XYZ file of C-alpha atoms in Angstrom:
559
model
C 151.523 -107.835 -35.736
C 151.769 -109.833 -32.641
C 149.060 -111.659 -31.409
C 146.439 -110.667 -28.302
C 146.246 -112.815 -25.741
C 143.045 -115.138 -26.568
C 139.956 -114.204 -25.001
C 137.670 -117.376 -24.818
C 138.879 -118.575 -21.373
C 141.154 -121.690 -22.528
C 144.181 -123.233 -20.380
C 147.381 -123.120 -21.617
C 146.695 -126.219 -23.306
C 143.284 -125.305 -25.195
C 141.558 -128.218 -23.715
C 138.879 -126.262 -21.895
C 135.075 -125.567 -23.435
C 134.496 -123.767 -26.698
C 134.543 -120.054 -26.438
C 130.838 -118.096 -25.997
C 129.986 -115.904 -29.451
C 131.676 -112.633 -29.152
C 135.181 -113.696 -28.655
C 137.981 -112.187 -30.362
C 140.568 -115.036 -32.300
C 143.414 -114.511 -34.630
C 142.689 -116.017 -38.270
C 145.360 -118.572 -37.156
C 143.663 -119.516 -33.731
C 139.898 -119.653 -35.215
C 141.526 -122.388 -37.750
C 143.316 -124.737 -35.211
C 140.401 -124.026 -32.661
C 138.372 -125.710 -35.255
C 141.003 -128.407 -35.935
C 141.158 -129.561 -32.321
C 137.662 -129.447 -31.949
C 137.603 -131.936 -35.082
C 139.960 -134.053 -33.212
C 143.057 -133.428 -35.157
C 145.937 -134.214 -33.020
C 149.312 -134.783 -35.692
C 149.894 -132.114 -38.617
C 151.982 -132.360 -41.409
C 153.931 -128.876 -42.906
C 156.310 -126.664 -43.201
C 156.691 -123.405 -41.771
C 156.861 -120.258 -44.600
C 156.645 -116.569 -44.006
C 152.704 -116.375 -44.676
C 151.783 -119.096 -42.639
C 153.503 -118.266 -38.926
C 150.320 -117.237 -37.649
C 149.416 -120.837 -37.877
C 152.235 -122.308 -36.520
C 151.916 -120.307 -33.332
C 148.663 -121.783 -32.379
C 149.490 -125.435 -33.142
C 151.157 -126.320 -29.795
C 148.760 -124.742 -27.316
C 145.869 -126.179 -28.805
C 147.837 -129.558 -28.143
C 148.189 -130.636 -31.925
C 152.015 -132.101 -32.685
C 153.292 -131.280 -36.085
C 155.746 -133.568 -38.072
C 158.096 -131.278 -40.676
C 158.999 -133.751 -43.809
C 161.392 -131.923 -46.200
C 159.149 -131.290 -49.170
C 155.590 -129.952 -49.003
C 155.003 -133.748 -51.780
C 156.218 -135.557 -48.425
C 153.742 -133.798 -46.061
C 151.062 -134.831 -48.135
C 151.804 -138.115 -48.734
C 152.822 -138.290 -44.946
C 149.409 -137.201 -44.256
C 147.573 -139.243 -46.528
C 148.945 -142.504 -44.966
C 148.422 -141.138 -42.205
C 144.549 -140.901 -43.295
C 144.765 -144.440 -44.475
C 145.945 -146.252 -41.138
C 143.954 -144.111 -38.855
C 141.088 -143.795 -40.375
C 140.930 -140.042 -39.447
C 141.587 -136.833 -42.031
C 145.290 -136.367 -42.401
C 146.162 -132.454 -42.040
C 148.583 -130.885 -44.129
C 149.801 -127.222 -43.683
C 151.792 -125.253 -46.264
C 153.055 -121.924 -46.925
C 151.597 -119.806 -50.327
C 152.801 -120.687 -53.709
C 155.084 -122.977 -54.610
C 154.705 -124.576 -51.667
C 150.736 -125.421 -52.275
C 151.820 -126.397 -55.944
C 154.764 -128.940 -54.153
C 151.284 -130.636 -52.282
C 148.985 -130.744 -55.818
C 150.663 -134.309 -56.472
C 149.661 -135.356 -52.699
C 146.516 -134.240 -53.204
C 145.938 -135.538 -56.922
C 146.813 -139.227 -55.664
C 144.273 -139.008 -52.380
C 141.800 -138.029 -54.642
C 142.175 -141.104 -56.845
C 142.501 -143.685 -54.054
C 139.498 -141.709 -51.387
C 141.633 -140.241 -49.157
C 140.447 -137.627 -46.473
C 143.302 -135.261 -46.832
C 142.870 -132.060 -45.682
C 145.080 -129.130 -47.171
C 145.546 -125.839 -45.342
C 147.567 -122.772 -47.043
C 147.589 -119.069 -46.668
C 146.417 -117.114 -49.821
C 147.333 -113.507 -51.570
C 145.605 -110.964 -49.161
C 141.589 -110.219 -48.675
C 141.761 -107.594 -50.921
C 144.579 -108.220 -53.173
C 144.157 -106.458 -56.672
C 143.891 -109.127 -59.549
C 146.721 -107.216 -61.705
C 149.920 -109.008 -60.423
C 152.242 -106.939 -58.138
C 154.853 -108.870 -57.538
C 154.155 -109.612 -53.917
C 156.277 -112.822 -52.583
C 154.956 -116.409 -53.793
C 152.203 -114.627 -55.814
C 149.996 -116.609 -58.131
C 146.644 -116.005 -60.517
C 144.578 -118.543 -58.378
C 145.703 -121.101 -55.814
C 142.163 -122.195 -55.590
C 141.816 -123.142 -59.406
C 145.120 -124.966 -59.140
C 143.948 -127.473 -56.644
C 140.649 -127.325 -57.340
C 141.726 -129.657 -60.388
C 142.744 -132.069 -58.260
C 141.116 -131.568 -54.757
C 137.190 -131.954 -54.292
C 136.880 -128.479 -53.873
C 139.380 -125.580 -53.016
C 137.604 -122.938 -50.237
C 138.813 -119.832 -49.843
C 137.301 -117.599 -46.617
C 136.555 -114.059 -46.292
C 136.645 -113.620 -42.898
C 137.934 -115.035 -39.485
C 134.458 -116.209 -38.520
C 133.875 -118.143 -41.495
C 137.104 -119.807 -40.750
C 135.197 -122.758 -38.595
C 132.637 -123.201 -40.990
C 135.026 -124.024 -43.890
C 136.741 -126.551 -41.513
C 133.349 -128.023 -40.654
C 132.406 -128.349 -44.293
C 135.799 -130.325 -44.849
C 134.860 -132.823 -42.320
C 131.241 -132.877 -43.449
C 132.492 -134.302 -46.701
C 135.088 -136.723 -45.115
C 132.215 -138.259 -42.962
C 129.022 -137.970 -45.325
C 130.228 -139.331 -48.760
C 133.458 -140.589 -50.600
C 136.176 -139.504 -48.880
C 138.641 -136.923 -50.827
C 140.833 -134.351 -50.427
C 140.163 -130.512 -49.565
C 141.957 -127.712 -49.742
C 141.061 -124.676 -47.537
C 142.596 -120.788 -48.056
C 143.114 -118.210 -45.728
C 144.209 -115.017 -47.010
C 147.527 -114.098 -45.408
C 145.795 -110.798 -43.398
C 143.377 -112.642 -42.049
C 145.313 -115.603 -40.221
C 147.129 -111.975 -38.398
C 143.404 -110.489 -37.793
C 141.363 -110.523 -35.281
C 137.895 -110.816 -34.861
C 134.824 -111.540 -33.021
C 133.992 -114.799 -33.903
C 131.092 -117.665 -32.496
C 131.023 -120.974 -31.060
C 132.846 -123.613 -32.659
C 131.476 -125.231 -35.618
C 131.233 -128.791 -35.512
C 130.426 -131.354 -38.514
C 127.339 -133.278 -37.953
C 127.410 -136.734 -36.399
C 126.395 -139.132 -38.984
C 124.441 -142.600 -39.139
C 126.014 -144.737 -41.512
C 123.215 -145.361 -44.679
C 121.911 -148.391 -46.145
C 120.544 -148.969 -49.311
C 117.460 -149.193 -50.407
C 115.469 -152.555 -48.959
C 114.144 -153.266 -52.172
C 117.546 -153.347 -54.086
C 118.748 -155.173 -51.176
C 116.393 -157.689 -51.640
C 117.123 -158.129 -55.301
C 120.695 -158.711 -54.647
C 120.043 -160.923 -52.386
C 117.818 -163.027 -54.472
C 120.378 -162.672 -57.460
C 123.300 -164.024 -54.722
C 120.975 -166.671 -53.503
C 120.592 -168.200 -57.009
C 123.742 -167.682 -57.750
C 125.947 -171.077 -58.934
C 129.477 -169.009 -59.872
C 129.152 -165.690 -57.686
C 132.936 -163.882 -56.866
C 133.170 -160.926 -55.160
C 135.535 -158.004 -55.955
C 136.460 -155.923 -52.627
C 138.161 -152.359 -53.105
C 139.019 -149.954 -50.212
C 135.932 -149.287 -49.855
C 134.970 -152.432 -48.241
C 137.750 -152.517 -46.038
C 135.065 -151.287 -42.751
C 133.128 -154.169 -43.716
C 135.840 -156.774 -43.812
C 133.657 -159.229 -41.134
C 130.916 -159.124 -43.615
C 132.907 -159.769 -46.375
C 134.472 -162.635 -45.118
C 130.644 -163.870 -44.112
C 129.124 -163.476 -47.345
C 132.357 -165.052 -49.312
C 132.101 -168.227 -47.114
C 128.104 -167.977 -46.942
C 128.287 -167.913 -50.891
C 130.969 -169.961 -51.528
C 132.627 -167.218 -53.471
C 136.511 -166.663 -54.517
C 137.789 -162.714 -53.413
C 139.161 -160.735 -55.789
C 140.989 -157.402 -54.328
C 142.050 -154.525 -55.514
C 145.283 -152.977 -54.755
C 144.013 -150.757 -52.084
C 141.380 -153.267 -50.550
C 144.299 -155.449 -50.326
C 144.213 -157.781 -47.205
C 140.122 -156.831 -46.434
C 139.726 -160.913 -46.237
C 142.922 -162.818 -45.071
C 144.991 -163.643 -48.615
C 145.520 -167.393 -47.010
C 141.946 -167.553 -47.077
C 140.958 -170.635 -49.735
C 138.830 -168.452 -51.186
C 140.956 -165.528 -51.491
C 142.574 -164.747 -54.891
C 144.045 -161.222 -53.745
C 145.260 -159.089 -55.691
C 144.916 -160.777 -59.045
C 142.359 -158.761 -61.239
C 145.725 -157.819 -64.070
C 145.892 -161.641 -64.386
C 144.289 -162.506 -67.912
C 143.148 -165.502 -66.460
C 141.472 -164.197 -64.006
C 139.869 -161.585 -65.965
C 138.472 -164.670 -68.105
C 137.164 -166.504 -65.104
C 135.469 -163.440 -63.711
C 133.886 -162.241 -67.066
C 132.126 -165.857 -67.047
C 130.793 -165.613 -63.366
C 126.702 -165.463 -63.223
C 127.063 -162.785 -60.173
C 129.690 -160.061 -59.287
C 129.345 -158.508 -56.130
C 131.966 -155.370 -56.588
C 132.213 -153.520 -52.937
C 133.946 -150.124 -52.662
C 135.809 -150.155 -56.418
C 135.696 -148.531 -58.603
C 136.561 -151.717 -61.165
C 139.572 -148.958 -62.459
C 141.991 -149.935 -65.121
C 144.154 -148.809 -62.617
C 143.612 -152.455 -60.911
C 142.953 -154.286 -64.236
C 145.812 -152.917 -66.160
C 143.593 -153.416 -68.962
C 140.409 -152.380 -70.543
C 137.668 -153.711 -67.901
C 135.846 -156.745 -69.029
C 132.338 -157.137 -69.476
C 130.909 -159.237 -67.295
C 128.155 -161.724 -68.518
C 126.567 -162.198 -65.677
C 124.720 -159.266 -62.860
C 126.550 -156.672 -61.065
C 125.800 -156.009 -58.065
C 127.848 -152.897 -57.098
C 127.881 -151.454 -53.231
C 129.447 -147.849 -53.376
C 129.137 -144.666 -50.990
C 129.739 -142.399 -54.338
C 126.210 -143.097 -56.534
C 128.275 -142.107 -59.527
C 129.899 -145.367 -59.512
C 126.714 -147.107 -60.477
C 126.911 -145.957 -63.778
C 130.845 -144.884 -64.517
C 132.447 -147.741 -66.170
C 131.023 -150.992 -65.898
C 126.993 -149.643 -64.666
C 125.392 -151.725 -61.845
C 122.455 -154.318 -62.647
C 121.601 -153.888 -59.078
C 123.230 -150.695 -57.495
C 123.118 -150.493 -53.754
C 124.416 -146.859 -52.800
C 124.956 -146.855 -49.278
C 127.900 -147.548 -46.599
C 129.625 -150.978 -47.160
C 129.045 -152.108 -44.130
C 125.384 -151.459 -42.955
C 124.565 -152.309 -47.253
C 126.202 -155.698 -46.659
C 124.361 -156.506 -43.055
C 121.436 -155.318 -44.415
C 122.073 -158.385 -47.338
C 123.139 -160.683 -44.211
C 120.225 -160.070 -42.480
C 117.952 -159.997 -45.930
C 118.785 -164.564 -46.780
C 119.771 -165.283 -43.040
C 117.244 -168.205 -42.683
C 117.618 -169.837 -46.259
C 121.394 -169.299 -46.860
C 123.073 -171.175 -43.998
C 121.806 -174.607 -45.512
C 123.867 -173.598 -48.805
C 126.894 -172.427 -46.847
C 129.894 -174.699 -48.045
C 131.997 -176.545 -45.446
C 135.452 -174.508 -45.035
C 138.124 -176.379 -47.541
C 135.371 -178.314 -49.556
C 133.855 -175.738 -52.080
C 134.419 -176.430 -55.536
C 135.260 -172.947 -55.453
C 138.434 -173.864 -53.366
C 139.955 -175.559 -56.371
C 139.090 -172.963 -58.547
C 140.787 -170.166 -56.200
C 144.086 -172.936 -55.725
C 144.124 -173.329 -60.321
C 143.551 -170.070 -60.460
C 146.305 -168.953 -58.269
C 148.562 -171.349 -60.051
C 147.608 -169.875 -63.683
C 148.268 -166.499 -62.330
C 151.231 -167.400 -61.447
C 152.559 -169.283 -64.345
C 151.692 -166.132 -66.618
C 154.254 -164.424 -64.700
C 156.523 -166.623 -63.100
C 160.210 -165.078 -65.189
C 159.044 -162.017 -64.696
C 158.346 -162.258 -60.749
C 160.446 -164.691 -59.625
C 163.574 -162.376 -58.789
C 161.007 -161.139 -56.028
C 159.192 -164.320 -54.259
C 162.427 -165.631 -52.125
C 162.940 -161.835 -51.068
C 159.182 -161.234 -50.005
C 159.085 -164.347 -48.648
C 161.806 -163.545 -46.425
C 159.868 -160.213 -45.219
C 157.111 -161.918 -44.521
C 158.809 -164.594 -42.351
C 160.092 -161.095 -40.065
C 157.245 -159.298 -40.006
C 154.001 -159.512 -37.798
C 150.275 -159.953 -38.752
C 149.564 -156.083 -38.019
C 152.819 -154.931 -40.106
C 152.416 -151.993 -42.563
C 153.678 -152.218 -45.527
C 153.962 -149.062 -47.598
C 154.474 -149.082 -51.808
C 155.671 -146.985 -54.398
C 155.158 -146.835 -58.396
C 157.688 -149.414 -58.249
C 158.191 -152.903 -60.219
C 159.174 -154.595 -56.487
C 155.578 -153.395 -55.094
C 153.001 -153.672 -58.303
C 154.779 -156.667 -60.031
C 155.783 -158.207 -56.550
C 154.522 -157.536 -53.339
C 150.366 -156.663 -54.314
C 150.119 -160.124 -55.764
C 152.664 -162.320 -53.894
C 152.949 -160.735 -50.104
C 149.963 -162.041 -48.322
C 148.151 -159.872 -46.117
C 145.671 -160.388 -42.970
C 143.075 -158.135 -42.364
C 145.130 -157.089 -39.315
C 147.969 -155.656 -41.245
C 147.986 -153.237 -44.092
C 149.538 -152.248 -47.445
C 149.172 -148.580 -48.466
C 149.882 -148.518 -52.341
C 149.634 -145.288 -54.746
C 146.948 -146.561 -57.060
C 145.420 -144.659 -60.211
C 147.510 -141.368 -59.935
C 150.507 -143.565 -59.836
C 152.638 -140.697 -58.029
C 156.788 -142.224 -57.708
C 158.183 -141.183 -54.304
C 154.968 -142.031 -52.114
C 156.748 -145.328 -49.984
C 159.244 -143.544 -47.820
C 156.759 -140.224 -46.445
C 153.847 -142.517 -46.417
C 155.736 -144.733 -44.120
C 156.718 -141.501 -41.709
C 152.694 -140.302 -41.607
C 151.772 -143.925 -41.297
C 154.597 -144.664 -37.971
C 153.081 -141.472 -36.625
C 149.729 -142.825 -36.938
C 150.693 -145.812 -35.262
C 154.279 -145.901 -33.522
C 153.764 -149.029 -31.582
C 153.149 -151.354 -35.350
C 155.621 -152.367 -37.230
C 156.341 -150.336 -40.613
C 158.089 -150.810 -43.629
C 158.538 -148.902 -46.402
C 158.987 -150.856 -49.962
C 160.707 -148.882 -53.058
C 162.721 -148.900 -55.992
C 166.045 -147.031 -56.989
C 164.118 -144.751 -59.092
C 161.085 -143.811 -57.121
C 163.026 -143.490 -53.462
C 164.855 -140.582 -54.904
C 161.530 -138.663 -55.766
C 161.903 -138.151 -51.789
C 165.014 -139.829 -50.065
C 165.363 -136.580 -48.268
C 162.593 -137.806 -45.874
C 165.228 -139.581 -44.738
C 165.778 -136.621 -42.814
C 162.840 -136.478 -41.328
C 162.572 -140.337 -40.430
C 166.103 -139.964 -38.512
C 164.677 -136.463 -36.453
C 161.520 -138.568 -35.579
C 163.940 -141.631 -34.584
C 161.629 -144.174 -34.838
C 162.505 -148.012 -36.393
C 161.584 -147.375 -40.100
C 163.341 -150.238 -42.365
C 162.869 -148.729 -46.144
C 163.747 -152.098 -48.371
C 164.925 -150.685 -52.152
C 165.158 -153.454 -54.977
C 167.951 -151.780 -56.623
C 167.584 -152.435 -61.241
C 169.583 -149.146 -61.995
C 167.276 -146.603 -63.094
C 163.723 -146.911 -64.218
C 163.252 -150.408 -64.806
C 159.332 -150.348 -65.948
C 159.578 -147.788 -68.380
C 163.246 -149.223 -69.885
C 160.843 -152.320 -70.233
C 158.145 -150.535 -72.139
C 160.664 -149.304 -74.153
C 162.521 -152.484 -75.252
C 159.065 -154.005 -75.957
C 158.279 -151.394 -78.559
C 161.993 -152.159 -79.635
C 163.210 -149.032 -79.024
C 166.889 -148.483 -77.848
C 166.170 -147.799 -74.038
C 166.690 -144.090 -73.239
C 167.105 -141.777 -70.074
C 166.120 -144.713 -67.601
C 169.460 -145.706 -66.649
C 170.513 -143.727 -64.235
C 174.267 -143.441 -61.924
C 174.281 -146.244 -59.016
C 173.886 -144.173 -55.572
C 175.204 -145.783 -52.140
C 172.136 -145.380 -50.660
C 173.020 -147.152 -47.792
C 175.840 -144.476 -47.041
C 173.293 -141.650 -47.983
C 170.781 -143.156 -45.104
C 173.951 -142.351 -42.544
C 174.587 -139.448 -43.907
C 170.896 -138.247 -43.091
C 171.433 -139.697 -39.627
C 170.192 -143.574 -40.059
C 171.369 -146.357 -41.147
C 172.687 -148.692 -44.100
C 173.355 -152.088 -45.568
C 173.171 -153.914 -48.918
C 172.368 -157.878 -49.088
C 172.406 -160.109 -51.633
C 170.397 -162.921 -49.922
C 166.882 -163.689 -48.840
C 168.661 -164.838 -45.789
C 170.633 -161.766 -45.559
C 167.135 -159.552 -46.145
C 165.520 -161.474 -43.225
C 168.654 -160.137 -40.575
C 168.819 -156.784 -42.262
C 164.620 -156.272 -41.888
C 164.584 -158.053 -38.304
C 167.921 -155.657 -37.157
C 166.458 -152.376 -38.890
C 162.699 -152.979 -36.574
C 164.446 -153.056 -33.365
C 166.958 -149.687 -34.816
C 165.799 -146.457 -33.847
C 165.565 -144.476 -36.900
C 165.497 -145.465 -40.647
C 167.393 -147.984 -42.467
C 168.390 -148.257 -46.188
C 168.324 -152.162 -47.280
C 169.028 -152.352 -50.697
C 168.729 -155.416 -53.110
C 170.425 -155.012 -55.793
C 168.138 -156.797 -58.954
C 169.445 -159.142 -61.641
C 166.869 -157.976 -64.051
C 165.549 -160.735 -66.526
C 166.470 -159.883 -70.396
């Protein structure tokens, strides 16, 4: 059916006032009505026969949509795009197999926080439960993501419409960020139907902890003589306070992979991302106090069983689950990083400055500088193929770059550890879920987040080709996107794995591909170097190249 023409007394470009209750929307309207009144400008999809409706409304409401070439792209595009902004990445897909394409998306924004919203049409309002065959037909769409989303709405009518988009943004600003997944049935996004004002999610005032847990942390980091602090994503709003109460203390940083760059990994104190290090594990386990700030202290960031700490753990977390899942909080502080860690600020203000250690001449300088030195040594055959390269692409790249990572031996082996990272730039890495093909559509949602920063996307042979064909998509947007592939023929961390158990590697060498010729055959562009030298020209050449270029290093893999 076609659409009437809209009734609330909008402009052609939907920027006027909310409509008054009683006027008459499409399915499709009511839901991007709701999303522009949320602020959503960018959306991430692909057109299908059940979601048109949609589509139609997306332009007049003034929101710009990028098209990736697999529904796994748009919702990795859209979760980076989360990640830089710092506002909910939208996603739109068709029914079916097209939601099913996004589940890995949304699995791995649920592990690392995300705010990802997912939007699909459903099987009709009153669709009988016996199947009938009708096109992209499937038991439940909202059990399938509801395993891996927060929750999985489905609406019932037009008007309720803005009140499921409202409740997806309620989440996103009230507690740990994850992703959602909201369902229209197909028949409603065509229907129309009186609906009310907009509904808007509730401003909120960021929440501190409790004062008396506040003060008990403080005392415990007062007294402390071998504090450390551990800094996930979580703490990456609070990054000034961080920084404070490291130098107030005197404490080493530890980050995880995603609160990678929070405090400035030139920093003396900063260890970055160095909790896999057994070394470091031991040196943490013995400190007296732990401050842990938006982590979840995963194994995903250990790559071990966590250690148990002998000293008190303090633990800062928006999600008061944390305080008890895996290692439990001595002193839990549930509240947002950074009013919790004012609030601690504030709490020793008067007595701590005395104990505050001149820059450079903390003991716990040359602890951070051995420590960084052991780390190294554990793994110095294994990582040195990488340090001339990323030293190379860090000599190109400005403070604010972004860097974004894949499930790749280059990224977790190389780059989290040995790529140092400012506060002003960023590194978005696929953590916990561990999905492959996340570098090269992350990099697209996170150039449309910010086209005026510098963004590179970091990969491996195996994992690019989860989604090269957002190569595509990178050359239609034609925007300077460098994608840097350390070439080891196949699936070099797994072949590993398997030669360690001494078993004869099998199905991870895979057929060399010319990427570099497959980038120009998507529209971009190509080279291979050899050199650090070489990487330097290609990555400096590729930033100032409209479109997306394939620089491959091919890896002399140790044995």
């Amino acid at each position: 059916m076609t659409t009437p023409p809209t009734t609330d007394g909008r402009g052609p470009l939907g920027t006027d006032a909310a409509p008054e209750h009683g006027a008459c929307l499409t399915g499709g309207e009511a839901l991007v009505r709701a999303l522009a009144a949320h602020g959503v400008t960018d959306a991430f999809g692909i057109p299908g026969t059940h979601n048109l409706e949609i589509y139609r409304q997306l332009q007049r409401r003034g929101i710009r949509h990028v098209t990736p070439r697999h529904e796994q792209g748009a919702g990795y595009a859209a979760d980076a795009y989360a990640r830089l902004s710092g506002r909910p990445g939208v996603a739109i897909t068709t029914t079916g197999p097209a939601l099913l394409n996004i589940a890995a998306a949304v699995g791995q924004a649920y592990s690392d926080s995300v705010p990802l919203l997912v939007v699909s049409p459903g099987m009709p309002l009153r669709h009988p439960r016996q199947s009938t065959g009708l096109l992209h037909e499937m038991r439940s769409q909202t059990d399938a993501l509801r395993a891996v989303a927060a929750f999985s709405h489905r609406v019932s009518s037009v008007d309720e419409i803005g009140a499921a988009v409202a409740r997806a943004f309620t989440l996103f600003r009230t507690g740990r960020p994850r992703p959602v997944h909201i369902e229209i049935p197909l028949d409603l996004l065509e229907t129309v139907e009186p609906v009310g004002a907009v509904r808007l999610a509730p401003p909120i005032v960021p929440t501190s902890a409790d004062p008396a847990a506040v003060a008990r942390a403080a005392d415990a980091l007062h007294a402390a003589r071998r504090p450390a602090l551990v800094l996930g994503g979580g703490a990456r709003a609070a990054a000034a306070e961080c920084l404070a109460l490291a130098e107030r203390l005197g404490a080493p940083v530890l980050t995880t992979a995603n609160g990678k760059g929070v405090v400035d990994e030139a920093h003396p104190l900063s260890l970055g991302v160095s909790l896999h290090s057994p070394a470091v594990q031991t040196w943490l386990a013995d400190r007296d106090v732990i401050l842990a700030v938006g982590t979840e202290l995963a194994e995903s960031d250990l790559w071990s069983p966590l250690p148990s700490p002998s000293g008190v753990l303090i633990r800062v977390d928006l999600d008061p689950a944390q305080m008890y899942a895996g290692l439990r909080a001595d002193v839990p502080l549930v509240g947002d990083a950074r009013s919790v860690l004012g609030a601690l600020l504030a709490e020793r203000a008067g007595t701590a400055e005395a104990h505050a250690p001149a820059l450079g001449s903390s003991p716990a300088h040359a602890d951070v500088a051995a420590l960084r030195t052991a780390r190294d040594d554990e793994t110095r055959t294994r990582d040195a193929r990488w340090l001339p390269y990323l030293k190379a692409m860090r000599g190109v790249l400005a403070e604010d770059a972004v860097i974004t990572s894949d499930s790749a031996q280059c990224c977790y082996y190389g780059a989290l550890p040995h790529l140092p990272l400012s506060p002003g730039g960023r590194y978005l890495h696929p953590t916990g879920f561990g999905t492959l093909g996340y570098a090269l559509p992350a990099a697209i949602g996170a150039k449309t987040a910010a086209p005026e920063r510098q963004v590179v996307a970091l990969s491996g042979d195996g994992g690019l080709q989860f989604s090269v064909q957002e190569l595509a998509t990178a050359a239609q947007l034609g925007l300077p996107l460098p994608v840097v592939v350390f070439d080891n023929g196949g699936y070099g961390e797994i072949r590993d794995e398997m030669a360690a158990r001494g078993d004869i590697p099998t199905a991870v060498d895979l057929p060399a591909v010319d990427l570099p010729a497959l980038a120009r055959a998507y529209g971009g562009h190509g080279t291979a170097v050899r050199t650090p030298e070489a990487l330097a020209d290609a990555l400096a050449a590729a930033l100032a190249t409209p479109g997306p270029t394939i620089v491959t290093v091919p890896e002399e893999t140790p044995r």
